[in-house]
Short mmCIF file of N, CA and C in Angstrom, two decimals:
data_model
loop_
_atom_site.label_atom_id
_atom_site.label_comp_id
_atom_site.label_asym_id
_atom_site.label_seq_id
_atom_site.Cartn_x
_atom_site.Cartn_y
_atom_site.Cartn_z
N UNK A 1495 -3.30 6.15 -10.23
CA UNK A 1495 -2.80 4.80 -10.42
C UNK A 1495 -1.72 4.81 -11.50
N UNK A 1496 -1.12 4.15 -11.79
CA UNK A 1496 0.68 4.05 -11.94
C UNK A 1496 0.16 3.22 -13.15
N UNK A 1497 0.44 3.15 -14.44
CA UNK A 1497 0.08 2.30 -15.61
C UNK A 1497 1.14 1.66 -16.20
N UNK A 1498 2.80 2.01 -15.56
CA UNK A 1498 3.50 1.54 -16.35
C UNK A 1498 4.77 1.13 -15.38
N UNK A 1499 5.10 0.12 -15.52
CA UNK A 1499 5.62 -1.16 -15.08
C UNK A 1499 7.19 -1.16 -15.36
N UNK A 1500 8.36 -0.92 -14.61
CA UNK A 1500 9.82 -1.43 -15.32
C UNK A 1500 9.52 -3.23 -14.76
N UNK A 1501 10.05 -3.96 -15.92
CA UNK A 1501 10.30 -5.07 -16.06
C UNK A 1501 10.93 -5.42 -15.16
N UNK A 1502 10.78 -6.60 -14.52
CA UNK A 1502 11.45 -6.92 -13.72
C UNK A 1502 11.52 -8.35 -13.10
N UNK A 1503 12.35 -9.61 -12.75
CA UNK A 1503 11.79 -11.20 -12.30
C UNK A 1503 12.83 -11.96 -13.03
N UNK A 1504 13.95 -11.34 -13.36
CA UNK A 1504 14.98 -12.29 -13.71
C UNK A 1504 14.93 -13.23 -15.55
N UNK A 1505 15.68 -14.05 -15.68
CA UNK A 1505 15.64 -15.06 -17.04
C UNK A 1505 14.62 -15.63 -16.78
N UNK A 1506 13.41 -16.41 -15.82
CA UNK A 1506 12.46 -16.72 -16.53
C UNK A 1506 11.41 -16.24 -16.97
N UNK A 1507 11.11 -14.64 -16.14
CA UNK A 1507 10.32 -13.66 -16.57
C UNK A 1507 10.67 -13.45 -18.30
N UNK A 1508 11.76 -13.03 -18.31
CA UNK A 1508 12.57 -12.60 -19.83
C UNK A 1508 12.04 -13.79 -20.45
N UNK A 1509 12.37 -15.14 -20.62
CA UNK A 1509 12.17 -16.03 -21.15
C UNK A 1509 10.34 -16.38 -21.49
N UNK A 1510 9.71 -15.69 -20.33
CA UNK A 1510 8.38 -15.70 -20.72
C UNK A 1510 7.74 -14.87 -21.93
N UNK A 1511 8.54 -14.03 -21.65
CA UNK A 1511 7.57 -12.26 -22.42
C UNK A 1511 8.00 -12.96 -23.84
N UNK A 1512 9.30 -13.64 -23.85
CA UNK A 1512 10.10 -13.76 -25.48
C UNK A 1512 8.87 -14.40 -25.91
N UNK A 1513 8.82 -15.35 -25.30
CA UNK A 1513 7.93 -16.57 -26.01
C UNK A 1513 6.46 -16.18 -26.06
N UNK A 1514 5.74 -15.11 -25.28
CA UNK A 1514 4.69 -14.79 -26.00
C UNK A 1514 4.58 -13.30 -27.00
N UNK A 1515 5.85 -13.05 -27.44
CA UNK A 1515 4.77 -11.85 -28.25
C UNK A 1515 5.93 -11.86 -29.11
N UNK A 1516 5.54 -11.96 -30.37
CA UNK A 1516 5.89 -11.63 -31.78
C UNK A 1516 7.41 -10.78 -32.10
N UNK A 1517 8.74 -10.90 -32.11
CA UNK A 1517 9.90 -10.11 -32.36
C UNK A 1517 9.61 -8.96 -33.39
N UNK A 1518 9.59 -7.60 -32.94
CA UNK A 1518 9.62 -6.46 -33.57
C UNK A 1518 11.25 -6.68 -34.48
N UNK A 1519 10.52 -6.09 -35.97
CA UNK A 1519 12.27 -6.23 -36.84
C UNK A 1519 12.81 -5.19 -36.16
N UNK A 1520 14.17 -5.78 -36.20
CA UNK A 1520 15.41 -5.07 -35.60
C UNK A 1520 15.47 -3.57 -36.44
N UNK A 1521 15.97 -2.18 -35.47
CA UNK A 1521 16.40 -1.00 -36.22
C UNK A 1521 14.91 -0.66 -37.11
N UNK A 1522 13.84 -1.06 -36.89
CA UNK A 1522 12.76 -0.70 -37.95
C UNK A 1522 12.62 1.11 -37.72
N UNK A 1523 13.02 1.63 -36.65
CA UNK A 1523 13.05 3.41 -36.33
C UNK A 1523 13.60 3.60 -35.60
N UNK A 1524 14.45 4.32 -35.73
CA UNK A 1524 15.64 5.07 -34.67
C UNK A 1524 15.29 6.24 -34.92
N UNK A 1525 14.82 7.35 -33.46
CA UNK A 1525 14.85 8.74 -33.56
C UNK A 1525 15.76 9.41 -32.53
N UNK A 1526 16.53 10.56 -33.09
CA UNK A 1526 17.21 10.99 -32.05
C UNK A 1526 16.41 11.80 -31.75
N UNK A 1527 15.87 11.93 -30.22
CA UNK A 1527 15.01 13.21 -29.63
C UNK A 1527 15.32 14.46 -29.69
N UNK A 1528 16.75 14.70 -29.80
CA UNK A 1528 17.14 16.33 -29.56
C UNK A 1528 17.45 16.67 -30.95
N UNK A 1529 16.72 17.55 -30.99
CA UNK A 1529 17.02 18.54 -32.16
C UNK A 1529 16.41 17.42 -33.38
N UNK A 1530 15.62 16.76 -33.02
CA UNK A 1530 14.46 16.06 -34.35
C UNK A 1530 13.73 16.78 -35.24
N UNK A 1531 13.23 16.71 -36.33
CA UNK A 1531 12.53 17.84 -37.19
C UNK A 1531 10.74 17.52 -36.12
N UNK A 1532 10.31 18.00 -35.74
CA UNK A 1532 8.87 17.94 -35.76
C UNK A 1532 8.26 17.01 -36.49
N UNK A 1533 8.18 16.79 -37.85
CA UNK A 1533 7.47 16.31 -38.96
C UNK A 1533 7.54 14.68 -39.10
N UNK A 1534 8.47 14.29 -38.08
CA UNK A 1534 8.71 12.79 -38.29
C UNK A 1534 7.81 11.46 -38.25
N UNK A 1535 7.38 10.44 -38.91
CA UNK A 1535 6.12 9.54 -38.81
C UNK A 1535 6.99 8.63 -38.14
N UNK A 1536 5.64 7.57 -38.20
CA UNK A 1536 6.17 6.23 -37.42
C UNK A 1536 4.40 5.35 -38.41
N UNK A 1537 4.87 4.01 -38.10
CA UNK A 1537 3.89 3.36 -38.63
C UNK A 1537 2.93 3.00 -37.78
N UNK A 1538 1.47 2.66 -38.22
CA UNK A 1538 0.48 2.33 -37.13
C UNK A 1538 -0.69 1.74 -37.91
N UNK A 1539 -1.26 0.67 -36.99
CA UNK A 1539 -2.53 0.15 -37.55
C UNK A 1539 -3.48 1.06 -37.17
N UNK A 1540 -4.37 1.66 -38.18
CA UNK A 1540 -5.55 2.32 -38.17
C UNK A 1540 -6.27 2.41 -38.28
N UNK A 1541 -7.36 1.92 -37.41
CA UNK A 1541 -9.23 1.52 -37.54
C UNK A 1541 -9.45 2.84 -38.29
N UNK A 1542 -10.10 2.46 -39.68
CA UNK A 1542 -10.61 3.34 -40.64
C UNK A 1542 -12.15 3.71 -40.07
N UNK A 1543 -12.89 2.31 -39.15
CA UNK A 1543 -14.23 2.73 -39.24
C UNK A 1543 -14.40 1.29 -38.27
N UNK A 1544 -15.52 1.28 -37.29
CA UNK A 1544 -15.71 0.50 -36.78
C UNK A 1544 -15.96 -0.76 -37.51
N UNK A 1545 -16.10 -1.98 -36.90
CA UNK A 1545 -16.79 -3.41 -37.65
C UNK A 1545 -16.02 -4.30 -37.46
N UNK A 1546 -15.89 -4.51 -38.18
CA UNK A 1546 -14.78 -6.06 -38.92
C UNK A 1546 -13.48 -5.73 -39.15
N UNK A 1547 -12.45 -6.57 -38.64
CA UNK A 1547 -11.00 -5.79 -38.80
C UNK A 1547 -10.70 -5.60 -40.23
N UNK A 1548 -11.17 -5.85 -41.26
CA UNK A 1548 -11.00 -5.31 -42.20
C UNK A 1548 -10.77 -3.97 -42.27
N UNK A 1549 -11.37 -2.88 -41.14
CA UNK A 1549 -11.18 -1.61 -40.84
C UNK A 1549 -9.82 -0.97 -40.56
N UNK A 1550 -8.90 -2.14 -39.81
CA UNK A 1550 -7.50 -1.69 -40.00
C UNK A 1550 -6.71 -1.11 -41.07
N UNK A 1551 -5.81 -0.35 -41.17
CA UNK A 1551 -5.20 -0.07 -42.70
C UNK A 1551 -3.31 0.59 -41.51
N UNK A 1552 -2.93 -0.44 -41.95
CA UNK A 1552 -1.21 0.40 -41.89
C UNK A 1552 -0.79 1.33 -42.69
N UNK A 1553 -0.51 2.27 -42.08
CA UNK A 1553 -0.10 3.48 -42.76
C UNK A 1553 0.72 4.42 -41.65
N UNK A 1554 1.38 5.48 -42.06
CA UNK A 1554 2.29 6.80 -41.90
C UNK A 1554 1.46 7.93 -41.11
N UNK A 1555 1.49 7.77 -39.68
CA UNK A 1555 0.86 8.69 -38.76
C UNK A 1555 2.02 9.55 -38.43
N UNK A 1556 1.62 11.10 -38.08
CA UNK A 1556 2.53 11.78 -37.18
C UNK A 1556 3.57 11.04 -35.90
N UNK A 1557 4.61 11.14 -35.19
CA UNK A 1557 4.90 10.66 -34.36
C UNK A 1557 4.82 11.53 -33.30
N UNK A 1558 4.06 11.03 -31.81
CA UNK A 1558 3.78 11.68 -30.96
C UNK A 1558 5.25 12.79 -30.67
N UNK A 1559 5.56 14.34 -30.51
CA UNK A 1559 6.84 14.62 -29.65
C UNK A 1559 6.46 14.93 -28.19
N UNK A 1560 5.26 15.81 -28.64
CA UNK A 1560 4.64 16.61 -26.72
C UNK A 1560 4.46 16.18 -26.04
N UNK A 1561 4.83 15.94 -25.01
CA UNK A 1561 4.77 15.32 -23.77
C UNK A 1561 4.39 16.38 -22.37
N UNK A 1562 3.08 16.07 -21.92
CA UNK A 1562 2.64 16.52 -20.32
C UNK A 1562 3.88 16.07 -19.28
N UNK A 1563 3.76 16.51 -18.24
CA UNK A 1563 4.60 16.06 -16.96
C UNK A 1563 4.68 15.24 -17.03
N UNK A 1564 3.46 14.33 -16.58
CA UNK A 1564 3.24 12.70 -16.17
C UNK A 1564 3.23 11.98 -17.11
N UNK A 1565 3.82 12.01 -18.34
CA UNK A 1565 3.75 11.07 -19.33
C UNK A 1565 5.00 10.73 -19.91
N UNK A 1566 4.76 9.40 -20.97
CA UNK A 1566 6.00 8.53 -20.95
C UNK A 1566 6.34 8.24 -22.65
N UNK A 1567 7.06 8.50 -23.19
CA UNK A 1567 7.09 7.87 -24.28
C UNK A 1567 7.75 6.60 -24.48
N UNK A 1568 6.90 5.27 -25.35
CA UNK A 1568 7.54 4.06 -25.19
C UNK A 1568 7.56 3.39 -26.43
N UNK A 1569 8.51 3.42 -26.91
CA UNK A 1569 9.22 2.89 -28.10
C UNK A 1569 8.59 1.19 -28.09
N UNK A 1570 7.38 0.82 -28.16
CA UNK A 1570 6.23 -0.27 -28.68
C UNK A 1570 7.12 -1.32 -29.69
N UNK A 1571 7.38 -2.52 -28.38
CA UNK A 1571 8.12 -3.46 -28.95
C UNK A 1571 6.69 -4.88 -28.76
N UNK A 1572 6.03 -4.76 -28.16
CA UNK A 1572 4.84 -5.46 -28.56
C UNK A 1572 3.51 -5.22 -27.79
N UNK A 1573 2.66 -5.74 -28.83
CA UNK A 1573 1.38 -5.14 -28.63
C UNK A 1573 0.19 -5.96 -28.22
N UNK A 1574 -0.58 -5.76 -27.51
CA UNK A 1574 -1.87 -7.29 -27.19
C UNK A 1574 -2.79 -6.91 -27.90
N UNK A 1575 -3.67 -8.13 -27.93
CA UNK A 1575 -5.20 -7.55 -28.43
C UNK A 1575 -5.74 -8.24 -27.29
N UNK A 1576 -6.70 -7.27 -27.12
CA UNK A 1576 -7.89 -7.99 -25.99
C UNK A 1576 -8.85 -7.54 -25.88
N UNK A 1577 -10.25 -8.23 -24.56
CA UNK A 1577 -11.71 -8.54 -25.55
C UNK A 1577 -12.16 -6.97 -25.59
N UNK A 1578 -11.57 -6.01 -24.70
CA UNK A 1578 -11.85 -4.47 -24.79
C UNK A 1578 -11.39 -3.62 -25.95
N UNK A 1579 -10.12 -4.12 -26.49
CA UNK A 1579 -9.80 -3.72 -27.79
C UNK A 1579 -10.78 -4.16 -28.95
N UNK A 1580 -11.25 -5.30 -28.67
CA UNK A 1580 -12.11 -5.90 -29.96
C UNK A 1580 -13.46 -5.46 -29.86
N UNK A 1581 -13.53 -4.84 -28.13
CA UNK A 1581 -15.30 -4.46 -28.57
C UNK A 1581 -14.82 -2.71 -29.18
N UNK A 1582 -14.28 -2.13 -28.38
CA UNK A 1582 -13.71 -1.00 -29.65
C UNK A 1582 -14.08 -0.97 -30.72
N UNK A 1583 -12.98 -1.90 -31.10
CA UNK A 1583 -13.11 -2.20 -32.69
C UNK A 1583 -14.17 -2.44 -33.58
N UNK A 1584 -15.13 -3.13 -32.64
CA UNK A 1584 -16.70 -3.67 -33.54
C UNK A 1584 -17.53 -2.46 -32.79
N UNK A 1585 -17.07 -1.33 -31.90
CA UNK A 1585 -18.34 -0.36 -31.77
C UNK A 1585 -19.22 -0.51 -31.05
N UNK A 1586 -18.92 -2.41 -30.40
CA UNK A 1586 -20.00 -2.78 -29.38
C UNK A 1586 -19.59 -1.55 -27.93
N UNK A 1587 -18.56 -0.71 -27.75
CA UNK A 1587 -18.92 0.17 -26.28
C UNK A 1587 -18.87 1.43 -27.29
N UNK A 1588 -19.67 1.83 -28.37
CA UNK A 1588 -19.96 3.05 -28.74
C UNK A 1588 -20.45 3.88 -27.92
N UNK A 1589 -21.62 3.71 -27.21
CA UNK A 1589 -21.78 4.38 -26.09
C UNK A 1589 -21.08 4.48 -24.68
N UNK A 1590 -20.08 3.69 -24.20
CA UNK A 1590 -19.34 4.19 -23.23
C UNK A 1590 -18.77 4.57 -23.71
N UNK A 1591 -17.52 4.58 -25.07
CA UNK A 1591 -16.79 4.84 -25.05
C UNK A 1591 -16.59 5.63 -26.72
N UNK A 1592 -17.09 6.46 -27.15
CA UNK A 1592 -16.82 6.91 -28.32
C UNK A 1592 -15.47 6.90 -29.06
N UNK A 1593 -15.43 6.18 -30.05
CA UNK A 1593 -13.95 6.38 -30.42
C UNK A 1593 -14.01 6.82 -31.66
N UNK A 1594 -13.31 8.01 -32.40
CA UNK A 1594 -13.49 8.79 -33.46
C UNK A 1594 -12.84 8.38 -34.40
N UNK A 1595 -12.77 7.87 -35.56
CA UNK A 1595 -11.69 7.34 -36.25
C UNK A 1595 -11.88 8.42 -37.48
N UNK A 1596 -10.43 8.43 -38.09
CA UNK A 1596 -9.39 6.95 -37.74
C UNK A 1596 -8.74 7.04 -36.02
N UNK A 1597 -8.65 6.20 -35.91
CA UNK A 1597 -8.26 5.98 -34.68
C UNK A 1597 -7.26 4.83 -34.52
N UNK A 1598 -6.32 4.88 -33.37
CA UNK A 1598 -4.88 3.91 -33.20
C UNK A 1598 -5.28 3.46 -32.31
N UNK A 1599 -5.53 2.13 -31.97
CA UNK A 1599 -6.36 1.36 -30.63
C UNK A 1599 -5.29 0.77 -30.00
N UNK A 1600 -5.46 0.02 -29.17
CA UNK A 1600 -4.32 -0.60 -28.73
C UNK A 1600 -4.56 -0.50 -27.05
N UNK A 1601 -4.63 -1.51 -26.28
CA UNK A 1601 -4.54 -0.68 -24.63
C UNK A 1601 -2.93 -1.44 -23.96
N UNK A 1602 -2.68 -2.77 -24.38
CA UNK A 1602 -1.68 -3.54 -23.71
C UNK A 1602 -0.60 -3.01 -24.41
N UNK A 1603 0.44 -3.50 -23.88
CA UNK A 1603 2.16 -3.16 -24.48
C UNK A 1603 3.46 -3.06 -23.91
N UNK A 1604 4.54 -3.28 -24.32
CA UNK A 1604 5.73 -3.46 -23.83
C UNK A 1604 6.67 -2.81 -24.66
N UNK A 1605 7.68 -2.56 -24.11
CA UNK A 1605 8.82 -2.01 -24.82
C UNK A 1605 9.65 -1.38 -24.45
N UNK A 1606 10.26 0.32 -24.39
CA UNK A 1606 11.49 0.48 -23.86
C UNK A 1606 10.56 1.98 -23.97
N UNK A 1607 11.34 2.78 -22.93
CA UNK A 1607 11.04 4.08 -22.81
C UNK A 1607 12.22 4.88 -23.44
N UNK A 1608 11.78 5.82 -24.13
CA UNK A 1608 12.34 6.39 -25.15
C UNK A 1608 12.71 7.78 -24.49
N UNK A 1609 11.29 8.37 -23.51
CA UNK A 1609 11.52 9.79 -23.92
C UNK A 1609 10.63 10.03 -22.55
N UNK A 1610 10.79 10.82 -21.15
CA UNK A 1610 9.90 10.83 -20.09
C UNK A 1610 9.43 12.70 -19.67
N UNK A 1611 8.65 12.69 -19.65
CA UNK A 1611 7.79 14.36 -18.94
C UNK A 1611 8.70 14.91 -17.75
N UNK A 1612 8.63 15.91 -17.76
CA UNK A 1612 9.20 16.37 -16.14
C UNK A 1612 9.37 16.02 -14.72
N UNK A 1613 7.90 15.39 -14.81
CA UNK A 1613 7.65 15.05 -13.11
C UNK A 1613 7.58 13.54 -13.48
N UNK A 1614 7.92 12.77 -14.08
CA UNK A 1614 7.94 11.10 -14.17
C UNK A 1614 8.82 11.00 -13.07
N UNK A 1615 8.61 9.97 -12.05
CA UNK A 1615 9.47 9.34 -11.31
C UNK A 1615 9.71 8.06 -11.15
N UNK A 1616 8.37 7.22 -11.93
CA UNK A 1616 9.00 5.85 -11.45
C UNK A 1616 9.81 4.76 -12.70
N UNK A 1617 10.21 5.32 -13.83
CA UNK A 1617 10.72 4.79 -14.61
C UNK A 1617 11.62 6.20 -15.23
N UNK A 1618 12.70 5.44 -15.89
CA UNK A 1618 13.97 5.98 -16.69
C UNK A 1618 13.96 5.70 -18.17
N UNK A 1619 14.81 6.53 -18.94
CA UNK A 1619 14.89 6.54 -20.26
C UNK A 1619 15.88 5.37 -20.15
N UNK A 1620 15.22 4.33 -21.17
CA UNK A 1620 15.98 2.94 -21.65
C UNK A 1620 15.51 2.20 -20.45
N UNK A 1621 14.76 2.52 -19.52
CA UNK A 1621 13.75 1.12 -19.05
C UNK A 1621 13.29 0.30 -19.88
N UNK A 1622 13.26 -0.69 -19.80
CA UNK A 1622 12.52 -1.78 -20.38
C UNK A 1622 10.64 -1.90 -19.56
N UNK A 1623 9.19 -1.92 -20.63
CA UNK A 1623 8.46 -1.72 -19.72
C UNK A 1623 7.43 -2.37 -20.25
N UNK A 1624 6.15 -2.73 -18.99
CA UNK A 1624 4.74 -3.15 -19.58
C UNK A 1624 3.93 -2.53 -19.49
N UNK A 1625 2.77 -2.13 -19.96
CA UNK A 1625 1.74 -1.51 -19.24
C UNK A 1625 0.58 -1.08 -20.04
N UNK A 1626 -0.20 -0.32 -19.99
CA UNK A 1626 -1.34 0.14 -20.75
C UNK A 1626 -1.29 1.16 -20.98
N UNK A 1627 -2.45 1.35 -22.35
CA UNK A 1627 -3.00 3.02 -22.08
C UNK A 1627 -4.24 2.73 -22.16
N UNK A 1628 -5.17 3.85 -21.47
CA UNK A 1628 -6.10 3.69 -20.82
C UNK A 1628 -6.85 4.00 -21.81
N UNK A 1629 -8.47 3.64 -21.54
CA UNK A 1629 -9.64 3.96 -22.74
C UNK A 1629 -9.77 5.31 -23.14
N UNK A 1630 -9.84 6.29 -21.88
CA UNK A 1630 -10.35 7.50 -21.46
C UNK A 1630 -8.97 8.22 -22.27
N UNK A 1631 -7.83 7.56 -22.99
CA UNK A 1631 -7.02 8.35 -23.41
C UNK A 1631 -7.42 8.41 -24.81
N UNK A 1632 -7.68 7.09 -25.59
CA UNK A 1632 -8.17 6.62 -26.95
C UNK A 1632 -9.15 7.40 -27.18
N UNK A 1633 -10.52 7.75 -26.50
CA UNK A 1633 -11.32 8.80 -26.55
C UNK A 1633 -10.90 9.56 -26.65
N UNK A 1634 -10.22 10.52 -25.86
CA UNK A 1634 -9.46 11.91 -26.34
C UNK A 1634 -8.53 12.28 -27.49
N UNK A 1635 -8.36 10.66 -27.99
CA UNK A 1635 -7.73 11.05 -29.33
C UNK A 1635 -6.22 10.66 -29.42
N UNK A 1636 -5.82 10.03 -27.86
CA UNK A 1636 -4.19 9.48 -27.95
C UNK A 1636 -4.05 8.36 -28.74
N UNK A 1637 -3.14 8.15 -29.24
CA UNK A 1637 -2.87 6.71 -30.25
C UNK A 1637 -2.74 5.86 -29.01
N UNK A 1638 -3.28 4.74 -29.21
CA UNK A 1638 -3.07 3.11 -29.07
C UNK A 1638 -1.68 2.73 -29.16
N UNK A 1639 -1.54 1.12 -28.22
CA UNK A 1639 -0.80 0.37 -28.22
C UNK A 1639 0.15 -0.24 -29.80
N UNK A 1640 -1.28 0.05 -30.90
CA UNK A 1640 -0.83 -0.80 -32.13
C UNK A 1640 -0.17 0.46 -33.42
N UNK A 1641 0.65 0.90 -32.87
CA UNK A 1641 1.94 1.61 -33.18
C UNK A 1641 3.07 1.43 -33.11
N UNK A 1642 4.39 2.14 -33.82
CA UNK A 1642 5.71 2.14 -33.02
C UNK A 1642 5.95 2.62 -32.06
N UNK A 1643 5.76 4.04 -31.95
CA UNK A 1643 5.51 4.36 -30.54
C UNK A 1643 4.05 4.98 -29.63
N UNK A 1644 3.73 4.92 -28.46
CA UNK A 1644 2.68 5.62 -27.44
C UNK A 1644 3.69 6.05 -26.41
N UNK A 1645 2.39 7.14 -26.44
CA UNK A 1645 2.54 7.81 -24.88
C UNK A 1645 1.59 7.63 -24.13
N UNK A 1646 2.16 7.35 -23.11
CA UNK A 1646 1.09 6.49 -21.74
C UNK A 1646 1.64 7.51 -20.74
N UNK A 1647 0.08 7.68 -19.50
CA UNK A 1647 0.44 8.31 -18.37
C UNK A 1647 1.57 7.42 -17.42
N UNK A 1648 1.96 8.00 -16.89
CA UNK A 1648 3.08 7.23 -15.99
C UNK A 1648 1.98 6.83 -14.95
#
């Protein structure tokens, strides 16, 4: 299944997305991909520990570079919360879903594709996009939606 979406439905689509989600500040990270040092961060909210969002803490994570075939890098121009992120967060699916923290949660999101795997075919670098990342990735340890950037399966 396909998780990630080029935008698409004209000015009132556009006019919708504006009006629900929060304007990322302008220029907050520019990376050039080629020939980048390795070592580069990006900012991210970080569940320190399950509970009460008090557990969040913003801070200076690695920035994803490696990329599998099928995966997408997307420059995270906004982020959702929803009721699967919040049981996450409080630990209520500890047992389906172990999440190791610190941990970068996040499943909804939009933004622009930055950077694509080998075999990606249905989106381009500088698409505009929506889509998720999945639980089964957050378990394994991929950062969340509530970053500057994720990598989501295509």
């Amino acid at each position: 299944m396909d998780w990630l979406r080029p935008l698409a439905g004209g000015d009132k689509v556009n006019q919708w997305l504006q009006a629900c989600t929060a304007p990322r500040p302008p220029k907050l990270m520019q990376v050039d991909w080629e020939g980048a040092p390795k070592n580069k961060k990006m900012l991210a909210s970080v569940l320190q520990y399950c509970g009460s969002v008090s557990g969040f803490k913003l801070q200076s994570i690695e920035l994803p570079f490696e990329l599998e075939d099928s995966e997408v890098l997307v420059e995270v121009h906004a982020a959702g919360v929803n009721p699967i992120d919040c049981r996450l967060r409080s630990g209520a699916m500890a047992k389906e879903c172990p999440i190791i923290t610190p941990a970068v949660l996040g499943l909804d999101l939009s933004g622009v594709v930055r950077k694509i795997g080998a075999k990606v075919s249905n989106v381009r670098v500088g698409d505009a996009v929506f889509g998720r990342q999945t639980v089964q990735r957050l378990v394994e340890g991929r950062n969340g939606s509530y970053a500057e950037w994720c990598v989501v399966h295509e």
